[in-house]
Structure formats: C-alpha cells, structure tokens
Amino acid sequence: MAKRIRRNHTAAFKAKVALAAIRGEKTLAELAQQFDVHPNQITQWKGQLLEGAARVFGRGGAEAGPATVDLKALHAKIGELALENDFLEGALTKAGLLSARR
C-alpha cells in the first residue's frame, strides 16, 4: 500500500466536517469516505468544535483585552539596565576597550 503525503486541512474545511458530524445525518464512516479523512480525525475535530463553541458566545473580556502591565516593575527594570550599562561603559573605557567618544 502506498504511503500518503501528509495533508494540511484549512480551518474552514475542518469546521465543515465537524459541523456535518454534529448534524448526525450521516455516520462517521460515511463522512470519512465523503471528505476523504479518517473517522478518528473527524471525531477529534468535532470535539475541538464543541470545546471551543462556548468561547464564540462568551464575553471575551479577559481573553480579548490586553494583558495588564505592571509599570512599576518595568520602570525598575529600566533603571537596573541603565545602571548596568553605565557601569559597563565606565569599566570598558578604563580598560581601553571603548573609545571615549561615542
């Protein structure tokens, strides 16, 4: 039996197959033959669709909004890095590895 080349299905195709499986008008074997995919793959796509369906109708507040940023921590990190750069610049200048002009 010849090996198949690995196929990448689009999201639209997966949704179409999963919706057909949810409708239940045909068996998994019939759908697998119709869409030329393995029945286990159809079951997996159907599960993913049912799992993610709640997010479609959910409030998207926490997931859709930007993450909160701790400005105090970021300013502290900027100060720490600036201090480190100044120290290294001075040390390299004294060692003669960095020219006095920049």
mmCIF file with all atom_site columns, N, CA and C in Angstrom, residues 26-78:
data_model
loop_
_atom_site.group_PDB
_atom_site.id
_atom_site.type_symbol
_atom_site.label_atom_id
_atom_site.label_alt_id
_atom_site.label_comp_id
_atom_site.label_asym_id
_atom_site.label_entity_id
_atom_site.label_seq_id
_atom_site.pdbx_PDB_ins_code
_atom_site.Cartn_x
_atom_site.Cartn_y
_atom_site.Cartn_z
_atom_site.occupancy
_atom_site.B_iso_or_equiv
_atom_site.pdbx_formal_charge
_atom_site.auth_seq_id
_atom_site.auth_comp_id
_atom_site.auth_asym_id
_atom_site.auth_atom_id
_atom_site.pdbx_PDB_model_num
ATOM 1   N N  . LYS A 1 26 ? -25.281 11.646 8.717  1.00 0.00 ? 26 LYS A N  1
ATOM 2   C CA . LYS A 1 26 ? -24.525 10.521 8.168  1.00 0.00 ? 26 LYS A CA 1
ATOM 3   C C  . LYS A 1 26 ? -23.655 9.927  9.271  1.00 0.00 ? 26 LYS A C  1
ATOM 4   N N  . THR A 1 27 ? -23.250 8.699  9.088  1.00 0.00 ? 27 THR A N  1
ATOM 5   C CA . THR A 1 27 ? -22.365 8.055  10.059 1.00 0.00 ? 27 THR A CA 1
ATOM 6   C C  . THR A 1 27 ? -20.941 8.572  9.865  1.00 0.00 ? 27 THR A C  1
ATOM 7   N N  . LEU A 1 28 ? -20.100 8.282  10.845 1.00 0.00 ? 28 LEU A N  1
ATOM 8   C CA . LEU A 1 28 ? -18.701 8.699  10.742 1.00 0.00 ? 28 LEU A CA 1
ATOM 9   C C  . LEU A 1 28 ? -18.031 8.052  9.533  1.00 0.00 ? 28 LEU A C  1
ATOM 10  N N  . ALA A 1 29 ? -18.356 6.804  9.280  1.00 0.00 ? 29 ALA A N  1
ATOM 11  C CA . ALA A 1 29 ? -17.755 6.113  8.139  1.00 0.00 ? 29 ALA A CA 1
ATOM 12  C C  . ALA A 1 29 ? -18.157 6.780  6.825  1.00 0.00 ? 29 ALA A C  1
ATOM 13  N N  . GLU A 1 30 ? -19.403 7.174  6.718  1.00 0.00 ? 30 GLU A N  1
ATOM 14  C CA . GLU A 1 30 ? -19.861 7.848  5.506  1.00 0.00 ? 30 GLU A CA 1
ATOM 15  C C  . GLU A 1 30 ? -19.193 9.208  5.342  1.00 0.00 ? 30 GLU A C  1
ATOM 16  N N  . LEU A 1 31 ? -19.083 9.943  6.445  1.00 0.00 ? 31 LEU A N  1
ATOM 17  C CA . LEU A 1 31 ? -18.417 11.252 6.393  1.00 0.00 ? 31 LEU A CA 1
ATOM 18  C C  . LEU A 1 31 ? -16.943 11.101 6.049  1.00 0.00 ? 31 LEU A C  1
ATOM 19  N N  . ALA A 1 32 ? -16.307 10.078 6.623  1.00 0.00 ? 32 ALA A N  1
ATOM 20  C CA . ALA A 1 32 ? -14.892 9.843  6.345  1.00 0.00 ? 32 ALA A CA 1
ATOM 21  C C  . ALA A 1 32 ? -14.679 9.554  4.865  1.00 0.00 ? 32 ALA A C  1
ATOM 22  N N  . GLN A 1 33 ? -15.567 8.782  4.280  1.00 0.00 ? 33 GLN A N  1
ATOM 23  C CA . GLN A 1 33 ? -15.458 8.475  2.857  1.00 0.00 ? 33 GLN A CA 1
ATOM 24  C C  . GLN A 1 33 ? -15.760 9.710  2.006  1.00 0.00 ? 33 GLN A C  1
ATOM 25  N N  . GLN A 1 34 ? -16.765 10.476 2.402  1.00 0.00 ? 34 GLN A N  1
ATOM 26  C CA . GLN A 1 34 ? -17.147 11.662 1.649  1.00 0.00 ? 34 GLN A CA 1
ATOM 27  C C  . GLN A 1 34 ? -16.043 12.711 1.636  1.00 0.00 ? 34 GLN A C  1
ATOM 28  N N  . PHE A 1 35 ? -15.436 12.967 2.807  1.00 0.00 ? 35 PHE A N  1
ATOM 29  C CA . PHE A 1 35 ? -14.423 14.018 2.922  1.00 0.00 ? 35 PHE A CA 1
ATOM 30  C C  . PHE A 1 35 ? -12.992 13.496 2.802  1.00 0.00 ? 35 PHE A C  1
ATOM 31  N N  . ASP A 1 36 ? -12.837 12.192 2.653  1.00 0.00 ? 36 ASP A N  1
ATOM 32  C CA . ASP A 1 36 ? -11.530 11.545 2.490  1.00 0.00 ? 36 ASP A CA 1
ATOM 33  C C  . ASP A 1 36 ? -10.594 11.828 3.669  1.00 0.00 ? 36 ASP A C  1
ATOM 34  N N  . VAL A 1 37 ? -11.121 11.641 4.868  1.00 0.00 ? 37 VAL A N  1
ATOM 35  C CA . VAL A 1 37 ? -10.314 11.743 6.088  1.00 0.00 ? 37 VAL A CA 1
ATOM 36  C C  . VAL A 1 37 ? -10.643 10.554 6.981  1.00 0.00 ? 37 VAL A C  1
ATOM 37  N N  . HIS A 1 38 ? -9.801  10.299 7.963  1.00 0.00 ? 38 HIS A N  1
ATOM 38  C CA . HIS A 1 38 ? -10.007 9.178  8.869  1.00 0.00 ? 38 HIS A CA 1
ATOM 39  C C  . HIS A 1 38 ? -11.132 9.505  9.864  1.00 0.00 ? 38 HIS A C  1
ATOM 40  N N  . PRO A 1 39 ? -11.947 8.530  10.238 1.00 0.00 ? 39 PRO A N  1
ATOM 41  C CA . PRO A 1 39 ? -13.024 8.778  11.205 1.00 0.00 ? 39 PRO A CA 1
ATOM 42  C C  . PRO A 1 39 ? -12.527 9.322  12.546 1.00 0.00 ? 39 PRO A C  1
ATOM 43  N N  . ASN A 1 40 ? -11.347 8.880  12.979 1.00 0.00 ? 40 ASN A N  1
ATOM 44  C CA . ASN A 1 40 ? -10.798 9.407  14.235 1.00 0.00 ? 40 ASN A CA 1
ATOM 45  C C  . ASN A 1 40 ? -10.522 10.905 14.129 1.00 0.00 ? 40 ASN A C  1
ATOM 46  N N  . GLN A 1 41 ? -10.103 11.348 12.961 1.00 0.00 ? 41 GLN A N  1
ATOM 47  C CA . GLN A 1 41 ? -9.833  12.768 12.747 1.00 0.00 ? 41 GLN A CA 1
ATOM 48  C C  . GLN A 1 41 ? -11.121 13.567 12.833 1.00 0.00 ? 41 GLN A C  1
ATOM 49  N N  . ILE A 1 42 ? -12.188 13.028 12.293 1.00 0.00 ? 42 ILE A N  1
ATOM 50  C CA . ILE A 1 42 ? -13.486 13.702 12.360 1.00 0.00 ? 42 ILE A CA 1
ATOM 51  C C  . ILE A 1 42 ? -13.933 13.828 13.815 1.00 0.00 ? 42 ILE A C  1
ATOM 52  N N  . THR A 1 43 ? -13.762 12.749 14.568 1.00 0.00 ? 43 THR A N  1
ATOM 53  C CA . THR A 1 43 ? -14.130 12.774 15.989 1.00 0.00 ? 43 THR A CA 1
ATOM 54  C C  . THR A 1 43 ? -13.325 13.828 16.739 1.00 0.00 ? 43 THR A C  1
ATOM 55  N N  . GLN A 1 44 ? -12.051 13.924 16.420 1.00 0.00 ? 44 GLN A N  1
ATOM 56  C CA . GLN A 1 44 ? -11.191 14.916 17.087 1.00 0.00 ? 44 GLN A CA 1
ATOM 57  C C  . GLN A 1 44 ? -11.633 16.336 16.744 1.00 0.00 ? 44 GLN A C  1
ATOM 58  N N  . TRP A 1 45 ? -11.906 16.615 15.484 1.00 0.00 ? 45 TRP A N  1
ATOM 59  C CA . TRP A 1 45 ? -12.347 17.947 15.064 1.00 0.00 ? 45 TRP A CA 1
ATOM 60  C C  . TRP A 1 45 ? -13.696 18.292 15.679 1.00 0.00 ? 45 TRP A C  1
ATOM 61  N N  . LYS A 1 46 ? -14.568 17.301 15.775 1.00 0.00 ? 46 LYS A N  1
ATOM 62  C CA . LYS A 1 46 ? -15.882 17.519 16.384 1.00 0.00 ? 46 LYS A CA 1
ATOM 63  C C  . LYS A 1 46 ? -15.714 17.905 17.856 1.00 0.00 ? 46 LYS A C  1
ATOM 64  N N  . GLY A 1 47 ? -14.828 17.215 18.559 1.00 0.00 ? 47 GLY A N  1
ATOM 65  C CA . GLY A 1 47 ? -14.560 17.539 19.960 1.00 0.00 ? 47 GLY A CA 1
ATOM 66  C C  . GLY A 1 47 ? -13.988 18.932 20.129 1.00 0.00 ? 47 GLY A C  1
ATOM 67  N N  . GLN A 1 48 ? -13.079 19.312 19.241 1.00 0.00 ? 48 GLN A N  1
ATOM 68  C CA . GLN A 1 48 ? -12.487 20.650 19.309 1.00 0.00 ? 48 GLN A CA 1
ATOM 69  C C  . GLN A 1 48 ? -13.533 21.720 19.064 1.00 0.00 ? 48 GLN A C  1
ATOM 70  N N  . LEU A 1 49 ? -14.442 21.459 18.134 1.00 0.00 ? 49 LEU A N  1
ATOM 71  C CA . LEU A 1 49 ? -15.502 22.424 17.835 1.00 0.00 ? 49 LEU A CA 1
ATOM 72  C C  . LEU A 1 49 ? -16.430 22.584 19.034 1.00 0.00 ? 49 LEU A C  1
ATOM 73  N N  . LEU A 1 50 ? -16.824 21.473 19.629 1.00 0.00 ? 50 LEU A N  1
ATOM 74  C CA . LEU A 1 50 ? -17.726 21.549 20.776 1.00 0.00 ? 50 LEU A CA 1
ATOM 75  C C  . LEU A 1 50 ? -17.045 22.211 21.975 1.00 0.00 ? 50 LEU A C  1
ATOM 76  N N  . GLU A 1 51 ? -15.751 21.955 22.131 1.00 0.00 ? 51 GLU A N  1
ATOM 77  C CA . GLU A 1 51 ? -14.987 22.541 23.243 1.00 0.00 ? 51 GLU A CA 1
ATOM 78  C C  . GLU A 1 51 ? -14.841 24.056 23.075 1.00 0.00 ? 51 GLU A C  1
ATOM 79  N N  . GLY A 1 52 ? -14.644 24.510 21.848 1.00 0.00 ? 52 GLY A N  1
ATOM 80  C CA . GLY A 1 52 ? -14.412 25.930 21.605 1.00 0.00 ? 52 GLY A CA 1
ATOM 81  C C  . GLY A 1 52 ? -15.671 26.724 21.326 1.00 0.00 ? 52 GLY A C  1
ATOM 82  N N  . ALA A 1 53 ? -16.806 26.063 21.238 1.00 0.00 ? 53 ALA A N  1
ATOM 83  C CA . ALA A 1 53 ? -18.049 26.759 20.895 1.00 0.00 ? 53 ALA A CA 1
ATOM 84  C C  . ALA A 1 53 ? -18.453 27.769 21.969 1.00 0.00 ? 53 ALA A C  1
ATOM 85  N N  . ALA A 1 54 ? -18.166 27.502 23.221 1.00 0.00 ? 54 ALA A N  1
ATOM 86  C CA . ALA A 1 54 ? -18.540 28.409 24.306 1.00 0.00 ? 54 ALA A CA 1
ATOM 87  C C  . ALA A 1 54 ? -17.816 29.746 24.180 1.00 0.00 ? 54 ALA A C  1
ATOM 88  N N  . ARG A 1 55 ? -16.603 29.727 23.653 1.00 0.00 ? 55 ARG A N  1
ATOM 89  C CA . ARG A 1 55 ? -15.840 30.974 23.509 1.00 0.00 ? 55 ARG A CA 1
ATOM 90  C C  . ARG A 1 55 ? -16.456 31.896 22.464 1.00 0.00 ? 55 ARG A C  1
ATOM 91  N N  . VAL A 1 56 ? -17.171 31.326 21.509 1.00 0.00 ? 56 VAL A N  1
ATOM 92  C CA . VAL A 1 56 ? -17.797 32.145 20.468 1.00 0.00 ? 56 VAL A CA 1
ATOM 93  C C  . VAL A 1 56 ? -18.865 33.046 21.077 1.00 0.00 ? 56 VAL A C  1
ATOM 94  N N  . PHE A 1 57 ? -19.626 32.507 22.018 1.00 0.00 ? 57 PHE A N  1
ATOM 95  C CA . PHE A 1 57 ? -20.725 33.254 22.608 1.00 0.00 ? 57 PHE A CA 1
ATOM 96  C C  . PHE A 1 57 ? -20.365 33.866 23.959 1.00 0.00 ? 57 PHE A C  1
ATOM 97  N N  . GLY A 1 58 ? -19.150 33.608 24.430 1.00 0.00 ? 58 GLY A N  1
ATOM 98  C CA . GLY A 1 58 ? -18.725 34.138 25.726 1.00 0.00 ? 58 GLY A CA 1
ATOM 99  C C  . GLY A 1 58 ? -18.441 35.618 25.656 1.00 0.00 ? 58 GLY A C  1
ATOM 100 N N  . ARG A 1 59 ? -18.229 36.180 26.798 1.00 0.00 ? 59 ARG A N  1
ATOM 101 C CA . ARG A 1 59 ? -17.931 37.611 26.882 1.00 0.00 ? 59 ARG A CA 1
ATOM 102 C C  . ARG A 1 59 ? -16.512 37.841 26.492 1.00 0.00 ? 59 ARG A C  1
ATOM 103 N N  . GLY A 1 60 ? -15.660 37.565 26.053 1.00 0.00 ? 60 GLY A N  1
ATOM 104 C CA . GLY A 1 60 ? -14.320 37.804 25.625 1.00 0.00 ? 60 GLY A CA 1
ATOM 105 C C  . GLY A 1 60 ? -13.576 38.827 26.452 1.00 0.00 ? 60 GLY A C  1
ATOM 106 N N  . GLY A 1 61 ? -14.069 39.192 27.642 1.00 0.00 ? 61 GLY A N  1
ATOM 107 C CA . GLY A 1 61 ? -13.447 40.247 28.431 1.00 0.00 ? 61 GLY A CA 1
ATOM 108 C C  . GLY A 1 61 ? -11.999 39.967 28.764 1.00 0.00 ? 61 GLY A C  1
ATOM 109 N N  . ALA A 1 62 ? -11.720 38.856 29.403 1.00 0.00 ? 62 ALA A N  1
ATOM 110 C CA . ALA A 1 62 ? -10.359 38.580 29.836 1.00 0.00 ? 62 ALA A CA 1
ATOM 111 C C  . ALA A 1 62 ? -9.481  38.140 28.664 1.00 0.00 ? 62 ALA A C  1
ATOM 112 N N  . GLU A 1 63 ? -10.030 37.382 27.746 1.00 0.00 ? 63 GLU A N  1
ATOM 113 C CA . GLU A 1 63 ? -9.217  36.870 26.662 1.00 0.00 ? 63 GLU A CA 1
ATOM 114 C C  . GLU A 1 63 ? -9.004  37.911 25.559 1.00 0.00 ? 63 GLU A C  1
ATOM 115 N N  . ALA A 1 64 ? -9.999  38.728 25.298 1.00 0.00 ? 64 ALA A N  1
ATOM 116 C CA . ALA A 1 64 ? -9.895  39.667 24.186 1.00 0.00 ? 64 ALA A CA 1
ATOM 117 C C  . ALA A 1 64 ? -9.097  40.922 24.558 1.00 0.00 ? 64 ALA A C  1
ATOM 118 N N  . GLY A 1 65 ? -9.128  41.329 25.824 1.00 0.00 ? 65 GLY A N  1
ATOM 119 C CA . GLY A 1 65 ? -8.462  42.553 26.246 1.00 0.00 ? 65 GLY A CA 1
ATOM 120 C C  . GLY A 1 65 ? -6.972  42.363 26.405 1.00 0.00 ? 65 GLY A C  1
ATOM 121 N N  . PRO A 1 66 ? -6.226  43.469 26.369 1.00 0.00 ? 66 PRO A N  1
ATOM 122 C CA . PRO A 1 66 ? -4.783  43.365 26.554 1.00 0.00 ? 66 PRO A CA 1
ATOM 123 C C  . PRO A 1 66 ? -4.448  43.009 28.000 1.00 0.00 ? 66 PRO A C  1
ATOM 124 N N  . ALA A 1 67 ? -3.321  42.373 28.169 1.00 0.00 ? 67 ALA A N  1
ATOM 125 C CA . ALA A 1 67 ? -2.881  41.975 29.498 1.00 0.00 ? 67 ALA A CA 1
ATOM 126 C C  . ALA A 1 67 ? -2.508  43.214 30.311 1.00 0.00 ? 67 ALA A C  1
ATOM 127 N N  . THR A 1 68 ? -2.760  43.173 31.606 1.00 0.00 ? 68 THR A N  1
ATOM 128 C CA . THR A 1 68 ? -2.393  44.300 32.456 1.00 0.00 ? 68 THR A CA 1
ATOM 129 C C  . THR A 1 68 ? -0.881  44.318 32.618 1.00 0.00 ? 68 THR A C  1
ATOM 130 N N  . VAL A 1 69 ? -0.317  45.527 32.641 1.00 0.00 ? 69 VAL A N  1
ATOM 131 C CA . VAL A 1 69 ? 1.129   45.687 32.705 1.00 0.00 ? 69 VAL A CA 1
ATOM 132 C C  . VAL A 1 69 ? 1.482   46.345 34.029 1.00 0.00 ? 69 VAL A C  1
ATOM 133 N N  . ASP A 1 70 ? 2.485   45.799 34.697 1.00 0.00 ? 70 ASP A N  1
ATOM 134 C CA . ASP A 1 70 ? 2.959   46.355 35.956 1.00 0.00 ? 70 ASP A CA 1
ATOM 135 C C  . ASP A 1 70 ? 4.031   47.400 35.633 1.00 0.00 ? 70 ASP A C  1
ATOM 136 N N  . LEU A 1 71 ? 3.604   48.672 35.573 1.00 0.00 ? 71 LEU A N  1
ATOM 137 C CA . LEU A 1 71 ? 4.528   49.741 35.188 1.00 0.00 ? 71 LEU A CA 1
ATOM 138 C C  . LEU A 1 71 ? 5.655   49.929 36.192 1.00 0.00 ? 71 LEU A C  1
ATOM 139 N N  . LYS A 1 72 ? 5.350   49.747 37.459 1.00 0.00 ? 72 LYS A N  1
ATOM 140 C CA . LYS A 1 72 ? 6.381   49.927 38.488 1.00 0.00 ? 72 LYS A CA 1
ATOM 141 C C  . LYS A 1 72 ? 7.524   48.939 38.277 1.00 0.00 ? 72 LYS A C  1
ATOM 142 N N  . ALA A 1 73 ? 7.198   47.696 37.975 1.00 0.00 ? 73 ALA A N  1
ATOM 143 C CA . ALA A 1 73 ? 8.226   46.680 37.747 1.00 0.00 ? 73 ALA A CA 1
ATOM 144 C C  . ALA A 1 73 ? 9.021   46.985 36.476 1.00 0.00 ? 73 ALA A C  1
ATOM 145 N N  . LEU A 1 74 ? 8.338   47.483 35.448 1.00 0.00 ? 74 LEU A N  1
ATOM 146 C CA . LEU A 1 74 ? 9.039   47.815 34.210 1.00 0.00 ? 74 LEU A CA 1
ATOM 147 C C  . LEU A 1 74 ? 9.991   48.990 34.391 1.00 0.00 ? 74 LEU A C  1
ATOM 148 N N  . HIS A 1 75 ? 9.552   49.999 35.138 1.00 0.00 ? 75 HIS A N  1
ATOM 149 C CA . HIS A 1 75 ? 10.436  51.145 35.409 1.00 0.00 ? 75 HIS A CA 1
ATOM 150 C C  . HIS A 1 75 ? 11.636  50.715 36.237 1.00 0.00 ? 75 HIS A C  1
ATOM 151 N N  . ALA A 1 76 ? 11.438  49.821 37.177 1.00 0.00 ? 76 ALA A N  1
ATOM 152 C CA . ALA A 1 76 ? 12.549  49.314 37.980 1.00 0.00 ? 76 ALA A CA 1
ATOM 153 C C  . ALA A 1 76 ? 13.549  48.570 37.102 1.00 0.00 ? 76 ALA A C  1
ATOM 154 N N  . LYS A 1 77 ? 13.061  47.781 36.169 1.00 0.00 ? 77 LYS A N  1
ATOM 155 C CA . LYS A 1 77 ? 13.937  47.025 35.278 1.00 0.00 ? 77 LYS A CA 1
ATOM 156 C C  . LYS A 1 77 ? 14.717  47.978 34.360 1.00 0.00 ? 77 LYS A C  1
ATOM 157 N N  . ILE A 1 78 ? 14.059  49.026 33.869 1.00 0.00 ? 78 ILE A N  1
ATOM 158 C CA . ILE A 1 78 ? 14.739  50.017 33.024 1.00 0.00 ? 78 ILE A CA 1
ATOM 159 C C  . ILE A 1 78 ? 15.862  50.686 33.805 1.00 0.00 ? 78 ILE A C  1
#
